[in-house]
PDB file of C-alpha atoms in Angstrom:
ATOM      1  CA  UNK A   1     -29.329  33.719 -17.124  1.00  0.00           C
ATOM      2  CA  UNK A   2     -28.582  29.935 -17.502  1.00  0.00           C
ATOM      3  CA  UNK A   3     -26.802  28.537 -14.479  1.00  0.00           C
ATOM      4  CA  UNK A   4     -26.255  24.952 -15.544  1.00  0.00           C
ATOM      5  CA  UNK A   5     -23.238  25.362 -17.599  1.00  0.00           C
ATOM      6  CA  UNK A   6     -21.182  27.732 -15.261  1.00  0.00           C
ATOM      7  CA  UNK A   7     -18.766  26.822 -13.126  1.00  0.00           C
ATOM      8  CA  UNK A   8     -20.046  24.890  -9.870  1.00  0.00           C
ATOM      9  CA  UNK A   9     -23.777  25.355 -10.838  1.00  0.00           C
ATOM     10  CA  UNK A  10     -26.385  22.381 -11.476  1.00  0.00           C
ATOM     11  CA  UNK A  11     -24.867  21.205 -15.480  1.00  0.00           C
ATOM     12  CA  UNK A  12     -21.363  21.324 -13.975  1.00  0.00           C
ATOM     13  CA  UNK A  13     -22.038  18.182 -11.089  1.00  0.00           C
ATOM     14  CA  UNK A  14     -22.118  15.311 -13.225  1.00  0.00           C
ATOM     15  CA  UNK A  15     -19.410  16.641 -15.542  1.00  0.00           C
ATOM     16  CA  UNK A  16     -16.495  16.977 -12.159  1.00  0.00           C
ATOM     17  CA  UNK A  17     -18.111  13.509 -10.827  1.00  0.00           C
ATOM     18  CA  UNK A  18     -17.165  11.868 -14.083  1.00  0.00           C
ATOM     19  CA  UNK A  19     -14.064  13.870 -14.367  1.00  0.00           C
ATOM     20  CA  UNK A  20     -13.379  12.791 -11.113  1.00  0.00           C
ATOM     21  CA  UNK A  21     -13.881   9.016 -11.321  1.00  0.00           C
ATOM     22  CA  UNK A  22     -11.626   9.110 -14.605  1.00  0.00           C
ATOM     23  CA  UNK A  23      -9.295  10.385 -12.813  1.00  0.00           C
ATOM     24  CA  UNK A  24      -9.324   8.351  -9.636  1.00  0.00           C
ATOM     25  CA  UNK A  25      -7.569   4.794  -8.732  1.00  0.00           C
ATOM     26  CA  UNK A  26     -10.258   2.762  -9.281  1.00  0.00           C
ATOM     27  CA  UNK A  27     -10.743   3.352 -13.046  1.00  0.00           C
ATOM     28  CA  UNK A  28      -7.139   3.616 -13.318  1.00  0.00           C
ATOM     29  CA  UNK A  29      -6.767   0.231 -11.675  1.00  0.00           C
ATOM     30  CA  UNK A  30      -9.560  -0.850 -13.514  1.00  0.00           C
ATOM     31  CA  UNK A  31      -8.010  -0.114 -16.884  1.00  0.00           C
ATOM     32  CA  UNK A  32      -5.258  -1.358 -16.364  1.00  0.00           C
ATOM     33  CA  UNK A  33      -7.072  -4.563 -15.844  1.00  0.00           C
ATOM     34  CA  UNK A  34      -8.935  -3.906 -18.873  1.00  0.00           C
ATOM     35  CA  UNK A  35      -5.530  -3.307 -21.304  1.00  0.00           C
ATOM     36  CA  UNK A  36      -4.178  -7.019 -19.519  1.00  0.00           C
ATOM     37  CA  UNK A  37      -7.736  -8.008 -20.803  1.00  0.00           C
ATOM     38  CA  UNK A  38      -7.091  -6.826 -24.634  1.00  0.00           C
ATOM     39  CA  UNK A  39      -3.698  -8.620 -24.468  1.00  0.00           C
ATOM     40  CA  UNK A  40      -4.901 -11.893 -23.962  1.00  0.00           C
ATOM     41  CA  UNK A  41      -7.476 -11.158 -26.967  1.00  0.00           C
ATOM     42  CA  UNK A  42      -4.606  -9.986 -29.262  1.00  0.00           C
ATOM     43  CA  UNK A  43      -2.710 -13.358 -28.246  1.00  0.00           C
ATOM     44  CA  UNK A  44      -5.940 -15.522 -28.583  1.00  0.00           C
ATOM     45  CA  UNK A  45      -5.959 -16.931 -24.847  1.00  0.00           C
ATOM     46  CA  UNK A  46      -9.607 -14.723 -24.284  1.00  0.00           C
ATOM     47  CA  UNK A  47     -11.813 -16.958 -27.345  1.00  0.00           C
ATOM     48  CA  UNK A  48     -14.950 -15.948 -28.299  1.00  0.00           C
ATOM     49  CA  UNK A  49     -15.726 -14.528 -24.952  1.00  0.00           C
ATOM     50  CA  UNK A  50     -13.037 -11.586 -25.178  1.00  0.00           C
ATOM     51  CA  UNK A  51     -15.302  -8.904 -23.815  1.00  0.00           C
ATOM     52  CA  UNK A  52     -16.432 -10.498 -21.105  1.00  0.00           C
ATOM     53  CA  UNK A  53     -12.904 -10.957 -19.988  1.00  0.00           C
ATOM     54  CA  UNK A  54     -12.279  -7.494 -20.399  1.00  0.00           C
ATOM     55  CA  UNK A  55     -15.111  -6.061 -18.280  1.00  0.00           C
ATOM     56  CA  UNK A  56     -14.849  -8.677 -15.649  1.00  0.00           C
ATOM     57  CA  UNK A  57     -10.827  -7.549 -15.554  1.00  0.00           C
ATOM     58  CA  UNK A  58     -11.848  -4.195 -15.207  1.00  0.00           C
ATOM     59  CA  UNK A  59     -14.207  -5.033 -12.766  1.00  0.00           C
ATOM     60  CA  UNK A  60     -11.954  -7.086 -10.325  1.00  0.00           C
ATOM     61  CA  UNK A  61      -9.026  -4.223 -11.152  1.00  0.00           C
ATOM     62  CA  UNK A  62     -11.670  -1.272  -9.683  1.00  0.00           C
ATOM     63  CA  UNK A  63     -12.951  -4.182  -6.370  1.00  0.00           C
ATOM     64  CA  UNK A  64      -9.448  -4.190  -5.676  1.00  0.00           C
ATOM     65  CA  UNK A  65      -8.073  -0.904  -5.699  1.00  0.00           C
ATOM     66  CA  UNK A  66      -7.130   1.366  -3.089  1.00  0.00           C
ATOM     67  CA  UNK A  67     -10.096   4.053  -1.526  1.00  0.00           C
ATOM     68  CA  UNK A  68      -9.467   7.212  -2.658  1.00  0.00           C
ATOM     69  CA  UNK A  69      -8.072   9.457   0.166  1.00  0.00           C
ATOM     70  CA  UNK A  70     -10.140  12.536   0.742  1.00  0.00           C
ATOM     71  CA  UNK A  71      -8.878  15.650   0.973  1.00  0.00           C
ATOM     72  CA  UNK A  72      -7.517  16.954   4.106  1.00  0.00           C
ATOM     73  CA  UNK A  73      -8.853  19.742   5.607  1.00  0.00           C
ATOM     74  CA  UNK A  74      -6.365  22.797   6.402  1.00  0.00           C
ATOM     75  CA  UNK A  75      -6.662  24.571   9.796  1.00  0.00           C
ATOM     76  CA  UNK A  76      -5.644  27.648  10.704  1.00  0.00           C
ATOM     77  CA  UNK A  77      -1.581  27.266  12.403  1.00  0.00           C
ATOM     78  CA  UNK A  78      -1.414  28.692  15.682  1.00  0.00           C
ATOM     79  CA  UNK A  79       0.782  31.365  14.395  1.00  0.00           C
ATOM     80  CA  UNK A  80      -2.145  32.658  12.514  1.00  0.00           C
ATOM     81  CA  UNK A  81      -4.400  32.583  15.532  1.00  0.00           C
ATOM     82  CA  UNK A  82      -2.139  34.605  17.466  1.00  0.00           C
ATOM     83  CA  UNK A  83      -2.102  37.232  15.299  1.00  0.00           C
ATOM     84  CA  UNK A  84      -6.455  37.637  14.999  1.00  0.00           C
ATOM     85  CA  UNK A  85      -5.739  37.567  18.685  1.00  0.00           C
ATOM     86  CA  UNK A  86      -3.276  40.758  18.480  1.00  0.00           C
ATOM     87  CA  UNK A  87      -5.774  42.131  16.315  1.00  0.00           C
ATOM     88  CA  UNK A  88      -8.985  41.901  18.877  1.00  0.00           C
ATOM     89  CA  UNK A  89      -6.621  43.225  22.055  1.00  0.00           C
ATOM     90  CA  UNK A  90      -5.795  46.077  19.985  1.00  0.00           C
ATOM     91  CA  UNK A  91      -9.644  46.457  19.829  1.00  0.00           C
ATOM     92  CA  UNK A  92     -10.154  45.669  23.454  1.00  0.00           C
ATOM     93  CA  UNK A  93      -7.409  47.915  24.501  1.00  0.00           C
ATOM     94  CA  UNK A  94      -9.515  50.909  22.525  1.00  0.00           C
ATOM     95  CA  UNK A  95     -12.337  49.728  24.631  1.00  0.00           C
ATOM     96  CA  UNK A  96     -10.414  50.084  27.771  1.00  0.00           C
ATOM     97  CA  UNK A  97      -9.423  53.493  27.310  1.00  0.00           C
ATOM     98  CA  UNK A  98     -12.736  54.703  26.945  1.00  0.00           C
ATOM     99  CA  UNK A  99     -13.944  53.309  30.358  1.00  0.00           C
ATOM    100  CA  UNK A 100     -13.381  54.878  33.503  1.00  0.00           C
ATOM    101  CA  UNK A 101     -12.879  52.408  36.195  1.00  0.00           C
ATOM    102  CA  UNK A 102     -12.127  52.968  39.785  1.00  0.00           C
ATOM    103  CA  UNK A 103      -8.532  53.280  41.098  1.00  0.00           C
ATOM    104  CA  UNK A 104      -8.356  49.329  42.816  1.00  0.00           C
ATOM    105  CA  UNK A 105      -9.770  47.476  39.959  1.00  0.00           C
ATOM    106  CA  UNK A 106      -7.920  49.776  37.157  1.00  0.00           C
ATOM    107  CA  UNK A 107      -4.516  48.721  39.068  1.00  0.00           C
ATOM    108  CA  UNK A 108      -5.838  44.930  38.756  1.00  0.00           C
ATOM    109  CA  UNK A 109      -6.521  45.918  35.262  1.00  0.00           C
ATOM    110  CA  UNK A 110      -3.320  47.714  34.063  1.00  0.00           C
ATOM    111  CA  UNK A 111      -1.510  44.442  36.145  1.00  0.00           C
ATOM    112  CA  UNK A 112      -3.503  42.304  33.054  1.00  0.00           C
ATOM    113  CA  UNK A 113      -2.915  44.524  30.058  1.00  0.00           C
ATOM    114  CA  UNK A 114       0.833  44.077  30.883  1.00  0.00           C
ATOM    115  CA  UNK A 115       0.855  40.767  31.380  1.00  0.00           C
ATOM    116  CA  UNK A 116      -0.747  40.300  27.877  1.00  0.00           C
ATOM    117  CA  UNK A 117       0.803  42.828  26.636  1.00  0.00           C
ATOM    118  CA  UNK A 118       4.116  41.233  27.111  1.00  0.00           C
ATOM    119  CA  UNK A 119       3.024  37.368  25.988  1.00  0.00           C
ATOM    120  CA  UNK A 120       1.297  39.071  22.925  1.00  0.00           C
ATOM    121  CA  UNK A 121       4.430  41.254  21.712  1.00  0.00           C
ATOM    122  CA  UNK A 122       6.747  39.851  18.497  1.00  0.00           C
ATOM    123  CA  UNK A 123       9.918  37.926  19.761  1.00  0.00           C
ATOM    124  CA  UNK A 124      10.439  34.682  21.303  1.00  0.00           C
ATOM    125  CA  UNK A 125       7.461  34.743  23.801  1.00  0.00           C
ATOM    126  CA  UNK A 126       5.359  35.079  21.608  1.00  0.00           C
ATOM    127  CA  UNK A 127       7.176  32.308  19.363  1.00  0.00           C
ATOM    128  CA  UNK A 128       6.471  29.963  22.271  1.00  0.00           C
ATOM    129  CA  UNK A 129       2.903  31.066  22.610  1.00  0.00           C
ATOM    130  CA  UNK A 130       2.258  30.120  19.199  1.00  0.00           C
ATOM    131  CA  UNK A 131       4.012  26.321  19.525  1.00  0.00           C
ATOM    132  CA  UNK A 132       1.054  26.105  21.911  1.00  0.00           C
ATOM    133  CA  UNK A 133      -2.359  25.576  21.025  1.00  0.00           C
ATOM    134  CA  UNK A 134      -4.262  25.573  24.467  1.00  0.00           C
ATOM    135  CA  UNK A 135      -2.342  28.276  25.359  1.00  0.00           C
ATOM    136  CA  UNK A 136      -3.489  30.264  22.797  1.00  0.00           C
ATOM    137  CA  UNK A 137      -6.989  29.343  23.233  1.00  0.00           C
ATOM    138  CA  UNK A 138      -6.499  30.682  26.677  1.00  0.00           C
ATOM    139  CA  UNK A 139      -5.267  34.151  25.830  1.00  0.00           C
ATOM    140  CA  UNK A 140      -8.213  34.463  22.739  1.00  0.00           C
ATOM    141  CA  UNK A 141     -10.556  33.390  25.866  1.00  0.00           C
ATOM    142  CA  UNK A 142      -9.358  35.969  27.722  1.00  0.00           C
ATOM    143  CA  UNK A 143      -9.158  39.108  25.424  1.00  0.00           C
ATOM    144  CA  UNK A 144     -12.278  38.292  22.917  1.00  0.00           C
ATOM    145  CA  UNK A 145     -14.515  37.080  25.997  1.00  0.00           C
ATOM    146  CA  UNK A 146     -13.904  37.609  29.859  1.00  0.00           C
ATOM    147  CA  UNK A 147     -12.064  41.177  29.843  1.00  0.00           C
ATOM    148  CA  UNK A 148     -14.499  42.823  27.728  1.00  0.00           C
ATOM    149  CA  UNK A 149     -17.137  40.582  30.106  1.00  0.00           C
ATOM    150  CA  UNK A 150     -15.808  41.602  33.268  1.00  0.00           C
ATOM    151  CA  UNK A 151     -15.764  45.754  32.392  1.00  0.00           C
ATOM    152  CA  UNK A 152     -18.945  45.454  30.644  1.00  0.00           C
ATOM    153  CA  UNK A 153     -20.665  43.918  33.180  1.00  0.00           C
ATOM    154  CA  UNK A 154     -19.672  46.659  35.855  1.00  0.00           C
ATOM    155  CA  UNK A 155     -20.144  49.563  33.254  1.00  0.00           C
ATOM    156  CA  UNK A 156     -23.829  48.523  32.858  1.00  0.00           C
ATOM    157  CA  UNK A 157     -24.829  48.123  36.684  1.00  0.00           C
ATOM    158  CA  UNK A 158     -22.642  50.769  38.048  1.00  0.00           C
ATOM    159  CA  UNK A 159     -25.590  53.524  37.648  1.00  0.00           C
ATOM    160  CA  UNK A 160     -27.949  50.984  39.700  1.00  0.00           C
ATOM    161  CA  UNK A 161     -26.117  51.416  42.357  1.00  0.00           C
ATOM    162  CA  UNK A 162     -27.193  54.914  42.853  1.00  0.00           C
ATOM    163  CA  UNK A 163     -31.081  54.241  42.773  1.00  0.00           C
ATOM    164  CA  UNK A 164     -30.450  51.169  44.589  1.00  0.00           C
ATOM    165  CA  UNK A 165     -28.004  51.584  47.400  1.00  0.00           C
ATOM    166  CA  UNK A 166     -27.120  49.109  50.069  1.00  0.00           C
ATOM    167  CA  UNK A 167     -25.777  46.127  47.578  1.00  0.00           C
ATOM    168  CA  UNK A 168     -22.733  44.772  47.143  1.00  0.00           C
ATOM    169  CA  UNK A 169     -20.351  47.373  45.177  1.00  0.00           C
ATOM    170  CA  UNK A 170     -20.020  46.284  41.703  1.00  0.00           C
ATOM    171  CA  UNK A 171     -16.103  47.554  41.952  1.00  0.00           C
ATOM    172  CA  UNK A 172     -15.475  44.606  44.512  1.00  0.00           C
ATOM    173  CA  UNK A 173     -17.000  42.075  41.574  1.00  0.00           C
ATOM    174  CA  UNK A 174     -14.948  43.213  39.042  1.00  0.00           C
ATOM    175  CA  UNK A 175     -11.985  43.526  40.994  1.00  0.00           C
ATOM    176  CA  UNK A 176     -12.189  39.379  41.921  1.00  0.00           C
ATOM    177  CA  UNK A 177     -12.520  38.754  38.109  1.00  0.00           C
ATOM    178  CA  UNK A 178      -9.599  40.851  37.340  1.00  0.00           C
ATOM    179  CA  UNK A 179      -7.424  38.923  39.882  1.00  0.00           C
ATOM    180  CA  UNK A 180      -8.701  35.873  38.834  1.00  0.00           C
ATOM    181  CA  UNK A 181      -7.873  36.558  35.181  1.00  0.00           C
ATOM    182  CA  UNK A 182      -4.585  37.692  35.993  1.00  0.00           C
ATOM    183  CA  UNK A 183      -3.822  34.441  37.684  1.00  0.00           C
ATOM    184  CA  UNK A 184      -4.910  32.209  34.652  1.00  0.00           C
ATOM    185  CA  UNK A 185      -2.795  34.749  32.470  1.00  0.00           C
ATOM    186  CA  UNK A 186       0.272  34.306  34.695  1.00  0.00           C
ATOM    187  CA  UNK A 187      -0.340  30.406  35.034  1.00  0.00           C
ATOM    188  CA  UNK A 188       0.058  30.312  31.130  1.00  0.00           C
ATOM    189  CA  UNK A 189       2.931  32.452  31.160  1.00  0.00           C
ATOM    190  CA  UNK A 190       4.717  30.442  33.990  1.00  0.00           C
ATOM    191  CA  UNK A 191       4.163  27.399  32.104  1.00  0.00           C
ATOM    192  CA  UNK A 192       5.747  28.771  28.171  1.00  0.00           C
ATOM    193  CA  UNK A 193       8.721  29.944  30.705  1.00  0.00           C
ATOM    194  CA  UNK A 194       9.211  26.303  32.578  1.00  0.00           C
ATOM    195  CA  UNK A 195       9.136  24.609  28.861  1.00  0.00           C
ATOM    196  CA  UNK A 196      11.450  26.691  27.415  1.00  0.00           C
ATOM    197  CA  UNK A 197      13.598  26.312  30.782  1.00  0.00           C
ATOM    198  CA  UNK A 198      13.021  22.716  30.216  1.00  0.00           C
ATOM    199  CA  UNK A 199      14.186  22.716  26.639  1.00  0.00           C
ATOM    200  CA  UNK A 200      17.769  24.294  28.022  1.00  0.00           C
ATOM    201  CA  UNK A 201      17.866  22.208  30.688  1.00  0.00           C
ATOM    202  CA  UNK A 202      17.270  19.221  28.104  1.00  0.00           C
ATOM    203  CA  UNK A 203      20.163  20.514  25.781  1.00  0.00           C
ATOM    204  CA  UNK A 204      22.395  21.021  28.421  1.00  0.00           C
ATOM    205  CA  UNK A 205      22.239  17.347  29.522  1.00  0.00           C
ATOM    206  CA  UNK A 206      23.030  16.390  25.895  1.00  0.00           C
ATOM    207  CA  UNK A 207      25.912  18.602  25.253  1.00  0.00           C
ATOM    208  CA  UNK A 208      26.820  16.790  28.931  1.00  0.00           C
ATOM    209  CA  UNK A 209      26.050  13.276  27.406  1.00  0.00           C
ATOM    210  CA  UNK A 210      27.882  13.586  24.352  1.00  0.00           C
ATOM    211  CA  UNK A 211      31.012  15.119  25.835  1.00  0.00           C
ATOM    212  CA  UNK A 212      31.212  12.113  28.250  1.00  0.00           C
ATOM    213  CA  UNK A 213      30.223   9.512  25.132  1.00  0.00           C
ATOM    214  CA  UNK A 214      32.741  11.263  23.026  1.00  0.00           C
TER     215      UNK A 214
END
């Protein structure tokens, strides 16, 4: 099958490239140039040398024309994020279920899920999540990464503890990365509460200012 001719292969290159030129300020600028050019021929002013004016017009019209602006690239809003980030801590949460963790570090556990579970849920905390980026990047961290990390790691050496006794109990591990998890969790969540606390605060102030100004 010949590629050349179909859209985007090898024969279809040179074709957008000179579509795209025609199309872009410089040869617009430079025509323009060009049609000033052909005026001056019509009215005689060019002489003999009428086509050298012409080019040289279009010339100077494409040297001085603006650079095209590339496209900009379109990111992914935070909104979006979020919600691939509802989508893995449903998976997570599957994961969870399956794994049978002892009594201290499940409590540290259930603790987490709750706290997520709240930031994570529609409404306005979640609304507020989404207005920030880092935060955002925080909870993905959490969920796709250092959960599923933390468990993980304990499932796996859990049964070396029986043919090795005498170490350090995995349990106490995973219960230190639970709290610490927590704490980043609740960090974030403290901070969406004091901006949107800051936010009233600021209205309040100009309902206060305006009132007085009035």
């Amino acid at each position: 099958m010949d590629t050349s001719s179909a859209p985007g292969g090898p024969g279809s290159r040179p074709a957008n490239k000179v579509l795209a030129y025609l199309e872009s300020r410089k040869n617009l600028a430079g025509s323009a140039c060009g049609i000033a050019g052909l005026a001056l021929t019509f009215t005689g002013l060019a002489g003999a040398y009428w086509p050298v004016v012409v080019v040289g017009l279009y010339g100077a019209g494409a040297l001085i024309a603006p650079p095209e602006r590339p496209p900009v690239p379109v990111f992914p809003d935070p909104s979006t994020q979020l919600e691939a980030v509802r989508t893995d801590y449903r998976a997570l949460c599957g994961y969870l279920d399956e794994v049978e963790l002892p009594p201290a570090a499940s409590g540290r556990l259930t603790e987490l899920t709750g706290l997520l579970d709240g930031l994570l849920a529609p409404g306005p905390v979640a609304e507020a999540l989404a207005a920030d980026p880092e935060g955002v990047h925080v909870l993905a961290r959490a969920v796709r990464r250092d959960i599923l990390e933390s468990v993980d790691a304990f499932v796996r050496i859990r049964p070396w503890t029986r043919m090795v006794p005498g170490t350090e109990p995995p349990e106490r591990h995973l219960e230190r990365q639970l709290t610490l998890l927590h704490r980043e969790v609740e960090e974030l969540a403290t901070a969406l509460r004091e901006a949107e606390a800051r936010r009233q605060q600021t209205h309040t102030r100009y309902l206060e200012d305006r009132g007085r100004n009035g």
